[in-house]
Amino acid sequence: MEICYYWLDEYRDTIKGQGYNFGSELIFNFDPLRMNLVIKENKFYVNGLFNIEKNNQITNVTAVVGKNGVGKSTFLKALRGLIYEGGILGKRIKDKVEYRTKRILVIKHQDVYKIIYHQDLLSLGNDSISFEGNQLEEKFKFEFISHGISEESIHKFSHDLHRVNGTEVLEHTSCVFFSHTFNVDFNQDSTVKKQKYFDISTKGILTEIDTEMKLKPTFSIKNPNQLTNKDLRFNVGILNEYYISELKNRINLLNDVRSKEIIEKHGFFPKSVFLNLDYILYKNNNFDFFNIKKSELLRFEKDRTTCNKIERLVYNELDSIPVNRNIKNLAKQTYLTRILDAYFDDVERFIAVSKRYEFLTETINAMEDSELEGKGLLDLLEAFNKITIDTLRDASSPELKQFNLKFNEFQFRTLTESYVNFIRYFTENVMTQSSTFHLRRGSVKLSKEKSDKETSIIEQETAIIEVPLDSEGMDFLQQFVDQYGKIDTGTDFIKIQWEGLSSGEDTLLGIYSRFFSISKEDLGDNLVILLDEIEHSLHPEWQRILINNLLEYLPYVYSKCKSIQIVLATNVPFLIADIPTQNIIYLERKQLDGVEEKVPTNKEIFTQTFAANIHSLLMNNFFMDSTIGQFSERKIRDIINMLNSDSKEATIHSQQEIQRIIQIIGEPIIRNKLQDMYNRKFNKRKSEEKVRSLIENFREAGDYSVEKVNSLLSEIQHNSKN
């Protein structure tokens, strides 16, 4: 499937009566005044041009180019809306179907050009279709589909919405939108899977995270579970959650063998990652000596006299780990403390009713010390699991009947077992693989509540794991993430941080990982990828190779899609140097009947872009007024004015400063021309001063003999070169 042409009557007060060709085998031009559609063959079209492999999966690549403010992003939104809606939509009002805009859409599907048009724009019986070229009607297959108010031209979509017949292929076409830009469009969409729309733009992802964070957790009476009431205390804001989600996507990317090979080939790869903890990150950035929030304390920071006996024994066990000068034990204590803290928080949320939890605490505290004596961490957790189930399983007991809540034994056992399995993995596997990773020392400020309700501040040592991303480290990291993901928890307490990436490398890794993050989704047969200034933050050399790298990577990531069409908006020549002029939509501002409109420009005025010199593209294809900086251009004009002036008054720059400015100009033609002007001006002045000095010396000497006069004239002629 390929979108070939799109004409819109109006869109968001920006697009008015404009049509856009995407560089297909045929070129379409609609004249709304004559109500005529002209179809001609693209004489520069190359079938499968953008495919590195021979599968012709990439149907086309189109660039949208123009100065800022000409409507590039708006054009992408119009196209995005078309695919998001699954075709052209109309809304039934009484007995009539009204459309947001009157449109002409040309789609190539299974070698047939479907020309879908509103009946008010074209009339086939009135010679409104013109073919330029020999036997185009015989050479290509066309299907003309009119839509308007007739029932035959539409089919019901939902409620009172109707879709135009002929656009059904778009119902099964996915759209992926990518942009780094954090814009001020508060109506920005986020991913809607049922519409096959995947927004992997920065704003779209943040919108999705913000929506999730605003959702109020609901508690299930029948099936209580800590996952319905998540612990968000140490999620240090929406930006950190965005950062963490990006990191997880990148780990998944780097653990894909083929993706890793492509990334290494393309020349960027992170060196290592830190397996940090949420409370360490949060408290190091947000700790306030004078405003300690009780709600943001870990359980082991609080008054331990309020804990049940088993929980106190667990914390005592952790405190007894000999960490002095042993960084491995320090890491063990750091991680296990947070893991077990999260477990007991999850247990309390699972049990849900505070009085029921108090009843459980009383039951545990009534146990004989001998029953728990000598037990290690895992044995203590097993004992806690057993007594909790035995105590809360019978909701009909007099103590529990008042709560009228059924205790889900299976879910609680699953919760505990998931933590036990991760703790066992951590102690028996992670801590024995110290050769795979490095341990880094640090510290964190914590609060300690005492039984008398006094609070003290302590500086506690910590150790976190740094994993080098070699083959062994990647295997370890993937295994760790997999095991961590199996914990049945409402707390995301392990936060992954990259190390050793430049901003450009980080940008590239983010681009690839976002595309990879949706590779397992059901995208259907056809995919349209919209890229809005994807080149942000990249070095010019990486911009130059970006199209090639994407054309290598995207067919692999979306290998299940039969067709991929790419439309990109860009402000740089490095990208369009890989795209033919016929595949570029140039937008500019024009005054039409006294009103400024943003319209496509005639491509005939531009040079061919494919494999063109990038410097030439700047001047000829990017509406550039100059190829030097505006400030340096201003300085050059000032110097020209100074060198052309006959005034002897002081100027902005001295003669020496003017000479230095000329010497630092990089463009040789401009530099040489100014140097020539400088020489003419200041050498002439020097000559005049020398002649004046000769005459004054002659007068002072008072010798007016013929010999002295001739000598003076000879010197004057020599110095004035006249």
XYZ file of C-alpha atoms in Angstrom:
722
model
C 0.000 0.000 0.000
C 1.220 3.484 -0.869
C -0.305 6.923 -0.345
C 0.380 8.777 -3.596
C -1.562 12.054 -3.433
C -3.622 13.946 -0.872
C -5.661 17.104 -1.545
C -7.470 18.896 1.274
C -10.013 21.642 1.044
C -9.102 22.917 4.517
C -7.249 21.764 7.621
C -6.750 23.694 10.894
C -6.806 27.090 9.145
C -3.322 26.289 7.829
C -3.908 24.085 4.790
C -6.434 25.527 2.345
C -7.077 23.946 -1.009
C -3.678 22.259 -1.264
C -2.568 18.976 -2.797
C 0.568 16.991 -2.070
C 2.370 14.402 -4.209
C 4.499 11.849 -2.377
C 6.776 10.850 -5.264
C 4.934 7.840 -6.611
C 5.064 6.494 -10.161
C 2.298 8.926 -11.125
C 1.977 12.650 -10.440
C -1.446 14.122 -9.667
C -2.428 17.779 -9.777
C -5.906 19.025 -8.936
C -7.078 22.484 -10.019
C -10.045 23.465 -7.797
C -11.012 26.379 -10.047
C -11.275 24.244 -13.167
C -12.333 21.199 -11.120
C -9.831 19.177 -13.085
C -7.421 16.424 -12.007
C -4.356 15.997 -14.218
C -2.485 12.682 -14.102
C 0.945 12.234 -15.621
C 3.827 9.835 -15.326
C 6.788 10.616 -13.047
C 9.646 10.357 -15.540
C 12.216 10.134 -12.728
C 10.483 7.338 -10.793
C 12.663 4.325 -9.885
C 10.811 1.273 -8.627
C 12.145 0.029 -5.281
C 14.669 2.863 -5.008
C 14.646 2.936 -1.212
C 15.092 -0.792 -0.652
C 18.502 -2.073 0.339
C 17.192 -5.617 0.122
C 15.232 -6.852 -2.908
C 11.904 -7.305 -1.148
C 10.474 -3.863 -2.102
C 9.132 -3.512 1.443
C 9.821 0.247 1.484
C 7.228 1.616 -0.943
C 8.402 5.227 -0.757
C 10.154 7.922 1.262
C 8.912 11.511 1.138
C 10.423 14.630 2.732
C 8.574 17.800 3.718
C 10.895 20.815 3.616
C 10.539 24.524 4.355
C 11.365 27.270 6.799
C 9.982 27.137 10.328
C 6.331 28.107 10.484
C 5.333 27.009 6.974
C 3.232 24.080 8.201
C 5.467 20.985 8.013
C 4.228 19.580 11.326
C 0.645 20.518 10.462
C 0.926 18.546 7.237
C 2.120 15.499 9.203
C -0.834 15.916 11.580
C -3.243 15.969 8.652
C -1.720 12.769 7.306
C -1.624 11.226 10.772
C -5.310 11.997 11.259
C -6.204 10.312 7.979
C -4.494 7.072 8.986
C -5.599 7.283 12.633
C -9.209 7.538 11.486
C -8.708 4.649 9.077
C -9.747 6.669 6.046
C -11.954 9.640 5.231
C -14.686 10.062 7.848
C -18.078 11.667 7.575
C -20.679 12.384 10.210
C -24.372 11.804 9.671
C -26.547 14.774 10.493
C -30.176 13.812 9.958
C -30.332 12.446 6.413
C -27.051 13.951 5.212
C -23.421 12.960 5.682
C -21.134 15.923 6.280
C -17.355 15.777 5.976
C -14.786 17.764 7.881
C -13.127 18.674 4.604
C -13.620 17.771 0.987
C -10.692 15.623 -0.032
C -9.076 13.762 -2.873
C -7.025 10.756 -1.847
C -5.012 8.525 -4.158
C -3.851 5.175 -2.794
C -1.953 2.525 -4.690
C -2.997 -0.901 -3.479
C -2.317 -4.201 -5.230
C -1.172 -2.305 -8.369
C -4.446 -0.366 -8.581
C -4.576 3.420 -8.166
C -7.691 4.130 -6.099
C -8.715 7.741 -6.741
C -11.163 8.627 -3.967
C -12.769 12.048 -4.368
C -15.656 14.095 -3.053
C -18.424 14.436 -5.597
C -18.351 18.264 -5.346
C -14.723 18.354 -6.536
C -14.789 16.139 -9.621
C -17.368 14.966 -12.121
C -16.184 12.056 -14.232
C -18.837 12.648 -16.835
C -17.551 16.159 -17.467
C -13.984 15.374 -18.631
C -12.613 16.430 -15.251
C -9.847 13.783 -15.409
C -6.976 14.524 -17.811
C -4.126 12.157 -18.696
C -0.814 13.609 -19.881
C 1.247 11.032 -21.700
C 0.768 8.100 -23.998
C -1.707 5.379 -23.059
C -1.634 5.988 -19.310
C -5.134 4.540 -19.011
C -3.957 1.290 -20.605
C -0.593 1.192 -18.832
C -1.948 1.662 -15.283
C -5.016 0.384 -13.468
C -7.359 3.022 -12.031
C -10.404 2.841 -9.814
C -12.432 6.037 -9.380
C -14.482 6.185 -6.173
C -16.818 9.092 -5.516
C -18.230 9.917 -2.099
C -20.824 12.406 -0.997
C -24.225 11.904 0.532
C -25.206 8.667 -1.171
C -25.445 5.527 0.953
C -23.519 3.561 -1.663
C -20.345 5.606 -1.114
C -20.013 5.116 2.642
C -20.133 2.447 5.312
C -20.889 2.875 9.009
C -17.899 3.149 11.313
C -19.270 3.788 14.810
C -22.335 5.539 16.156
C -23.002 8.306 13.654
C -19.547 8.178 12.008
C -19.155 6.770 8.515
C -16.107 5.902 6.437
C -15.747 6.439 2.729
C -15.705 3.297 0.626
C -12.349 2.602 -0.953
C -10.347 3.615 2.120
C -10.772 0.246 3.826
C -7.076 -0.516 3.395
C -6.313 2.320 5.856
C -8.391 0.557 8.496
C -5.703 -2.133 8.438
C -2.766 0.277 8.223
C -0.760 1.255 11.281
C 0.721 4.693 11.818
C 3.895 5.363 13.821
C 4.651 8.969 14.743
C 8.114 9.999 15.969
C 9.346 13.380 17.142
C 11.830 14.661 19.705
C 9.985 17.974 19.999
C 8.281 18.861 23.257
C 5.681 21.181 21.795
C 2.864 23.168 23.382
C 0.075 21.234 21.685
C -1.903 20.107 24.733
C -4.209 18.100 22.483
C -1.298 15.881 21.553
C -2.367 12.277 21.036
C -0.749 9.298 22.658
C -0.713 5.690 21.514
C -4.134 4.198 20.779
C -3.584 0.562 19.873
C -7.159 -0.153 18.838
C -6.768 2.576 16.200
C -3.385 1.100 15.194
C -1.777 4.422 16.082
C 1.559 4.332 17.903
C 2.871 7.642 19.182
C 6.537 7.218 20.074
C 7.201 10.956 20.105
C 8.626 12.469 23.298
C 5.407 14.372 23.948
C 3.250 11.331 23.172
C 5.155 9.095 25.587
C 5.055 11.738 28.335
C 1.322 12.168 27.770
C 0.813 8.431 28.135
C 2.880 8.287 31.347
C 1.066 11.323 32.748
C -2.284 9.665 32.042
C -1.216 6.461 33.797
C 0.080 8.369 36.838
C -3.219 10.242 37.154
C -5.290 7.075 37.151
C -6.579 6.466 40.647
C -5.937 2.880 41.736
C -9.018 0.890 42.530
C -9.086 -1.881 45.080
C -10.730 -5.168 44.226
C -12.764 -6.492 47.123
C -13.090 -9.952 45.627
C -9.484 -10.296 44.508
C -7.283 -8.024 46.647
C -3.872 -7.486 45.099
C -1.086 -5.008 45.836
C -0.802 -4.300 42.093
C -4.098 -2.409 42.237
C -2.567 0.105 44.624
C 0.953 0.848 43.507
C 3.712 2.404 45.571
C 4.615 5.664 43.836
C 6.503 7.323 46.709
C 9.912 7.255 45.076
C 8.884 7.710 41.462
C 10.636 11.039 41.267
C 8.227 12.679 38.834
C 6.960 12.142 35.324
C 10.325 12.939 33.701
C 12.111 10.262 35.712
C 9.442 7.721 34.826
C 9.893 8.696 31.192
C 13.639 8.222 31.568
C 13.187 4.800 33.156
C 10.764 3.649 30.453
C 13.280 4.715 27.803
C 16.004 2.710 29.534
C 13.909 -0.424 29.610
C 13.204 -0.082 25.908
C 16.933 0.220 25.243
C 17.775 -2.882 27.219
C 15.247 -4.845 25.198
C 16.764 -3.410 22.022
C 20.329 -4.298 22.967
C 19.308 -7.840 23.871
C 18.003 -8.435 20.382
C 20.917 -10.030 18.537
C 20.220 -8.521 15.118
C 19.497 -5.064 16.544
C 22.743 -5.147 18.478
C 24.672 -6.069 15.313
C 23.082 -3.189 13.404
C 23.759 -0.683 16.190
C 27.405 -1.723 16.454
C 27.687 -1.431 12.670
C 26.161 2.047 12.794
C 28.791 3.129 15.282
C 27.165 3.822 18.664
C 26.868 1.633 21.709
C 26.610 2.350 25.488
C 29.469 1.258 27.708
C 27.650 0.246 30.885
C 24.520 0.627 33.041
C 23.935 1.168 36.746
C 21.290 -0.861 38.584
C 20.293 1.919 40.952
C 17.496 2.023 43.543
C 14.550 4.400 43.592
C 14.988 5.695 47.130
C 18.715 6.407 46.581
C 17.965 8.482 43.488
C 15.044 10.217 45.144
C 16.625 11.045 48.483
C 19.900 12.227 46.994
C 17.932 14.725 44.902
C 15.087 15.620 47.264
C 16.268 15.196 50.863
C 15.139 18.037 53.123
C 16.502 18.192 56.677
C 13.739 20.542 57.776
C 10.732 18.945 56.116
C 10.833 15.181 56.455
C 7.650 13.643 55.055
C 6.539 10.583 56.986
C 4.874 9.183 53.853
C 8.235 9.087 52.061
C 10.041 6.990 54.626
C 11.013 3.414 53.942
C 9.696 0.870 56.413
C 13.153 0.244 57.861
C 13.472 3.991 58.573
C 10.363 3.985 60.734
C 9.978 3.016 64.383
C 10.617 -0.720 64.346
C 8.621 -1.277 67.492
C 5.551 -0.950 65.252
C 6.703 -3.836 63.039
C 5.706 -7.421 63.612
C 8.204 -9.799 65.142
C 9.186 -11.482 61.850
C 9.759 -8.171 60.082
C 12.002 -6.983 62.941
C 14.020 -10.199 62.707
C 14.398 -9.679 58.948
C 15.768 -6.170 59.442
C 18.047 -7.367 62.228
C 19.361 -10.029 59.856
C 20.105 -7.352 57.261
C 21.764 -5.072 59.816
C 24.024 -7.933 60.916
C 25.621 -8.326 57.457
C 29.336 -7.447 57.931
C 29.782 -4.561 55.488
C 32.929 -2.979 56.894
C 35.492 -2.896 54.028
C 33.511 -5.531 52.169
C 31.822 -3.851 49.214
C 30.202 -7.112 48.104
C 28.394 -7.450 51.445
C 27.528 -3.765 51.319
C 25.854 -4.286 47.924
C 24.012 -7.324 49.287
C 22.717 -5.288 52.220
C 21.793 -2.296 49.998
C 19.670 -4.299 47.569
C 18.118 -6.799 50.002
C 17.026 -3.989 52.308
C 15.054 -2.353 49.503
C 13.670 -5.662 48.182
C 12.363 -6.765 51.571
C 11.090 -3.281 52.362
C 9.043 -3.422 49.150
C 7.786 -6.907 50.039
C 6.336 -5.901 53.405
C 4.772 -2.789 51.848
C 3.143 -5.008 49.221
C 1.890 -7.354 51.925
C 0.273 -4.498 53.833
C -1.433 -3.231 50.663
C -2.542 -6.768 49.816
C -4.222 -7.276 53.138
C -5.905 -3.908 52.545
C -7.779 -3.392 55.822
C -5.555 -1.858 58.486
C -7.316 -3.527 61.399
C -6.967 -6.891 59.720
C -3.231 -6.215 59.342
C -3.095 -5.251 63.015
C -4.758 -8.563 63.854
C -2.106 -10.402 61.817
C 0.651 -8.443 63.602
C -0.768 -9.383 66.990
C -0.892 -13.045 65.976
C 2.752 -13.029 64.797
C 3.951 -11.187 67.893
C 2.297 -13.849 70.036
C 4.548 -16.535 68.530
C 7.181 -18.066 70.737
C 10.699 -16.785 70.025
C 11.876 -20.383 69.790
C 9.697 -20.901 66.711
C 11.743 -18.315 64.797
C 15.133 -18.737 66.418
C 18.039 -19.403 64.015
C 16.056 -18.841 60.824
C 17.642 -17.047 57.864
C 15.943 -14.543 55.567
C 14.205 -17.049 53.319
C 13.102 -19.212 56.244
C 11.655 -16.146 57.954
C 9.711 -15.249 54.806
C 8.355 -18.783 54.540
C 7.278 -18.644 58.172
C 5.631 -15.274 57.565
C 3.830 -16.637 54.493
C 2.514 -19.664 56.414
C 1.256 -17.812 59.466
C -0.374 -15.100 57.308
C -2.287 -17.681 55.277
C -3.245 -19.686 58.361
C -4.406 -16.547 60.160
C -6.352 -14.849 57.359
C -7.616 -17.800 55.331
C -10.778 -18.249 57.433
C -12.763 -15.028 56.975
C -15.573 -16.500 59.094
C -13.556 -16.369 62.293
C -14.961 -13.955 64.916
C -11.949 -11.680 64.599
C -12.187 -11.392 60.786
C -15.898 -11.733 60.171
C -16.404 -8.024 60.831
C -14.300 -7.157 57.752
C -16.396 -9.250 55.360
C -13.400 -9.666 53.054
C -12.243 -12.912 51.490
C -8.497 -13.530 51.698
C -7.040 -14.769 48.393
C -4.586 -17.419 49.545
C -3.330 -18.231 46.035
C -2.492 -14.629 45.171
C -0.745 -14.062 48.473
C 1.345 -17.213 48.076
C 2.243 -16.089 44.540
C 3.289 -12.694 45.891
C 5.605 -14.166 48.504
C 7.053 -16.821 46.207
C 7.913 -14.187 43.579
C 9.943 -12.224 46.145
C 11.565 -15.363 47.548
C 12.587 -16.445 44.052
C 14.130 -13.046 43.287
C 15.968 -12.922 46.631
C 17.296 -16.431 46.021
C 18.361 -15.414 42.499
C 20.037 -12.293 43.835
C 21.967 -13.970 46.639
C 22.838 -17.226 44.874
C 23.424 -15.934 41.325
C 24.018 -12.197 41.219
C 26.335 -12.041 44.214
C 28.403 -14.916 42.825
C 28.954 -13.184 39.448
C 31.118 -10.328 40.699
C 33.472 -10.798 37.737
C 30.611 -9.823 35.418
C 30.013 -6.393 36.931
C 31.609 -3.675 39.068
C 30.414 -2.422 42.449
C 30.375 1.334 43.120
C 30.305 2.836 46.612
C 28.027 5.700 47.557
C 25.906 7.014 50.389
C 22.385 8.199 51.100
C 20.835 10.361 53.839
C 18.141 8.483 55.767
C 15.809 9.262 58.615
C 15.628 7.032 61.669
C 12.530 7.119 63.883
C 12.974 6.147 67.513
C 10.431 4.688 69.875
C 10.012 8.053 71.582
C 9.031 9.487 68.171
C 12.260 11.415 67.817
C 13.835 11.412 64.370
C 17.547 11.449 63.588
C 19.414 11.803 60.321
C 22.082 9.302 59.331
C 24.452 8.990 56.383
C 24.306 5.363 55.267
C 26.813 3.752 52.936
C 25.480 2.045 49.818
C 26.865 0.035 46.924
C 25.252 -0.354 43.522
C 25.975 -2.586 40.553
C 27.529 -1.278 37.334
C 27.227 -3.709 34.410
C 29.640 -3.371 31.449
C 27.705 -3.965 28.237
C 29.955 -6.583 26.724
C 28.441 -9.896 25.674
C 28.693 -11.352 29.174
C 27.293 -8.196 30.740
C 24.356 -8.094 28.305
C 23.452 -11.680 29.144
C 23.594 -10.864 32.846
C 21.558 -7.666 32.409
C 18.818 -9.396 30.437
C 18.623 -12.201 32.993
C 18.472 -9.673 35.812
C 15.708 -7.647 34.149
C 13.758 -10.835 33.385
C 13.987 -12.033 36.995
C 13.115 -8.594 38.336
C 10.089 -8.465 36.058
C 8.727 -11.655 37.623
C 8.236 -10.044 41.033
C 4.524 -9.671 41.719
C 5.016 -6.117 43.009
C 3.397 -2.718 42.812
C 6.770 -1.025 43.291
C 9.300 -0.351 40.543
C 12.255 0.037 42.886
C 15.201 -0.777 40.594
C 16.080 2.092 38.250
C 18.505 1.555 35.374
C 20.930 4.325 34.365
C 23.203 4.428 31.319
C 26.870 5.295 31.548
C 29.346 6.346 28.851
C 26.965 7.686 26.167
C 27.343 11.046 24.458
C 24.166 13.067 23.884
C 24.216 12.156 20.184
C 24.701 8.457 20.904
C 21.945 8.606 23.484
C 19.655 10.224 20.897
C 20.359 7.508 18.331
C 19.855 4.734 20.853
C 16.555 6.351 21.820
C 15.434 6.478 18.186
C 16.203 2.823 17.541
C 14.775 1.603 20.866
C 11.481 3.452 20.387
C 10.988 1.822 17.010
C 11.936 -1.539 18.503
C 9.553 -1.092 21.470
C 6.490 -1.573 19.237
C 7.955 -4.240 16.964
C 5.961 -6.995 18.697
C 2.645 -5.170 18.268
C 0.053 -6.231 15.706
C 0.794 -3.606 13.056
C -1.022 -5.253 10.173
C 0.179 -5.493 6.589
C 0.859 -1.798 6.003
C 2.776 0.757 7.996
C 3.157 4.524 7.537
C 5.977 6.098 9.577
C 5.863 9.855 10.189
C 9.104 11.503 11.347
C 9.063 15.119 12.547
C 12.622 16.492 12.549
C 14.178 13.215 13.663
C 17.651 14.689 13.124
C 17.586 16.783 16.338
C 20.765 16.568 18.495
C 22.700 14.627 15.857
C 26.098 15.621 14.480
C 25.970 16.566 10.755
C 27.797 13.363 9.832
C 25.199 11.272 11.661
C 22.471 13.303 9.959
C 24.113 12.500 6.623
C 23.960 8.733 7.209
C 20.620 8.667 9.075
C 18.368 7.835 6.092
C 20.638 4.985 5.034
C 20.722 3.599 8.581
C 16.946 3.777 8.972
C 16.437 2.042 5.630
C 18.659 -0.754 6.932
C 17.006 -1.014 10.331
C 13.269 -0.416 9.874
C 12.654 -3.326 7.459
C 14.164 -5.638 10.062
C 12.183 -4.193 12.992
C 8.905 -4.339 11.069
C 9.671 -7.409 8.997
C 6.077 -8.663 9.338
C 4.719 -5.625 7.483
C 4.355 -6.037 3.733
C 4.738 -2.320 3.039
C 6.437 0.589 4.833
C 6.012 4.190 3.720
C 8.064 6.952 5.371
C 7.205 10.646 5.437
C 9.627 12.972 7.195
C 9.682 16.695 7.928
C 13.174 18.161 8.093
C 15.119 21.413 8.215
C 18.503 20.091 7.116
C 20.024 19.244 3.712
C 21.818 16.161 5.013
C 18.620 14.120 4.832
C 17.219 15.260 1.495
C 20.550 14.515 -0.180
C 19.279 10.906 -0.127
C 15.835 11.755 -1.528
C 14.946 12.696 -5.148
C 13.385 16.109 -5.757
C 10.175 14.438 -6.966
C 9.798 12.953 -3.455
C 10.118 16.304 -1.691
C 7.217 18.540 -0.714
C 8.497 22.124 -0.508
C 6.364 24.441 1.614
C 6.591 28.223 1.811
C 4.576 31.286 2.743
C 2.955 33.234 -0.089
C 0.664 36.230 -0.249
C -2.451 35.166 -2.141
C -5.065 37.890 -2.625
C -3.591 39.795 0.302
C -3.748 36.790 2.634
C -0.649 34.863 3.721
C -0.991 31.144 3.001
C 1.351 28.192 3.405
C 1.516 26.383 0.106
C 3.576 23.810 -1.808
C 6.151 25.349 -4.131
C 6.778 24.482 -7.760
C 9.547 21.871 -7.732
C 10.781 22.887 -11.166
C 12.664 25.822 -9.642
C 14.816 23.528 -7.509
C 17.861 21.486 -8.427
C 17.917 17.697 -8.230
C 18.587 16.671 -4.645
C 19.523 12.985 -4.816
C 23.317 12.647 -4.370
C 23.606 16.447 -4.694
C 26.330 18.493 -3.028
C 25.041 19.320 0.437
C 26.433 22.887 0.322
C 24.547 23.507 -2.922
C 21.339 22.117 -1.401
C 21.491 24.729 1.335
C 21.317 27.585 -1.152
C 19.095 26.053 -3.813
C 16.597 23.908 -1.906
C 16.266 25.309 1.607
C 15.109 28.872 0.941
C 18.378 30.195 2.363
C 19.098 33.904 1.944
C 22.796 33.297 2.588
C 25.168 30.496 3.494
C 27.122 32.476 6.077
C 25.989 33.485 9.542
C 23.915 36.631 9.811
C 26.241 38.191 12.399
C 29.350 37.574 10.287
C 27.445 38.905 7.263
C 26.664 42.058 9.230
C 30.341 42.500 10.177
C 31.397 42.097 6.551
C 28.944 44.794 5.468
C 30.273 47.123 8.186
C 33.852 46.578 6.973
C 32.838 47.207 3.355
C 31.238 50.502 4.389
C 34.327 51.479 6.370
C 36.675 50.623 3.492
C 34.543 52.548 0.986
C 34.271 55.626 3.195
C 36.529 58.653 2.592
C 35.921 59.874 6.120
C 38.948 60.059 8.397
C 36.811 59.996 11.525
C 37.100 57.092 13.951
C 35.087 53.991 12.971
C 33.835 50.977 14.961
C 37.126 49.150 14.396
C 40.682 50.386 14.074
C 42.775 49.693 10.987
C 44.492 46.817 12.817
C 41.163 45.303 13.924
C 39.782 45.489 10.386
C 42.846 43.610 9.124
C 42.374 40.899 11.775
C 38.677 40.458 10.964
C 39.553 40.032 7.284
C 42.147 37.390 8.177
C 39.654 35.252 10.176
C 37.056 35.106 7.355
C 36.750 31.506 6.168
C 35.291 32.084 2.692
C 38.385 32.764 0.474
C 36.564 34.785 -2.199
C 35.113 37.193 0.362
C 38.386 37.350 2.300
C 40.496 38.121 -0.799
C 38.097 40.781 -2.028
C 38.097 42.574 1.321
C 41.886 42.308 1.541
C 42.162 43.961 -1.852
C 39.852 46.796 -0.724
C 41.885 47.135 2.474
C 45.159 47.373 0.585
C 43.845 49.999 -1.805
C 42.485 52.158 0.999
C 45.271 51.991 3.538
C 48.221 51.847 1.085
C 46.853 55.009 -0.592
C 46.637 56.730 2.767
C 50.182 55.637 3.614
C 51.437 56.946 0.273
C 49.748 60.289 0.803
C 51.295 60.620 4.249
C 54.772 59.843 2.832
C 54.435 62.453 0.058
C 53.254 65.052 2.574
C 56.260 64.304 4.730
C 58.691 64.679 1.751
C 57.266 68.104 0.859
C 57.427 69.332 4.463
C 61.074 68.203 4.760
C 61.882 69.941 1.459
C 60.407 73.236 2.687
C 62.196 73.018 6.002
C 65.551 72.481 4.217
C 64.994 75.663 2.118
C 67.140 74.409 -0.808
C 65.158 75.076 -4.008
C 67.863 74.159 -6.498
C 66.935 72.342 -9.716
C 68.711 69.250 -8.456
C 66.743 69.179 -5.159
C 63.436 69.855 -6.925
C 63.986 67.021 -9.406
C 64.939 64.704 -6.540
C 61.709 65.645 -4.690
C 59.563 65.023 -7.762
C 61.219 61.637 -8.281
C 60.471 60.614 -4.660
C 56.880 61.808 -4.938
C 56.381 59.832 -8.134
C 57.895 56.708 -6.571
C 55.746 56.853 -3.420
C 52.487 57.798 -5.106
C 52.947 55.419 -8.044
C 51.525 58.157 -10.215
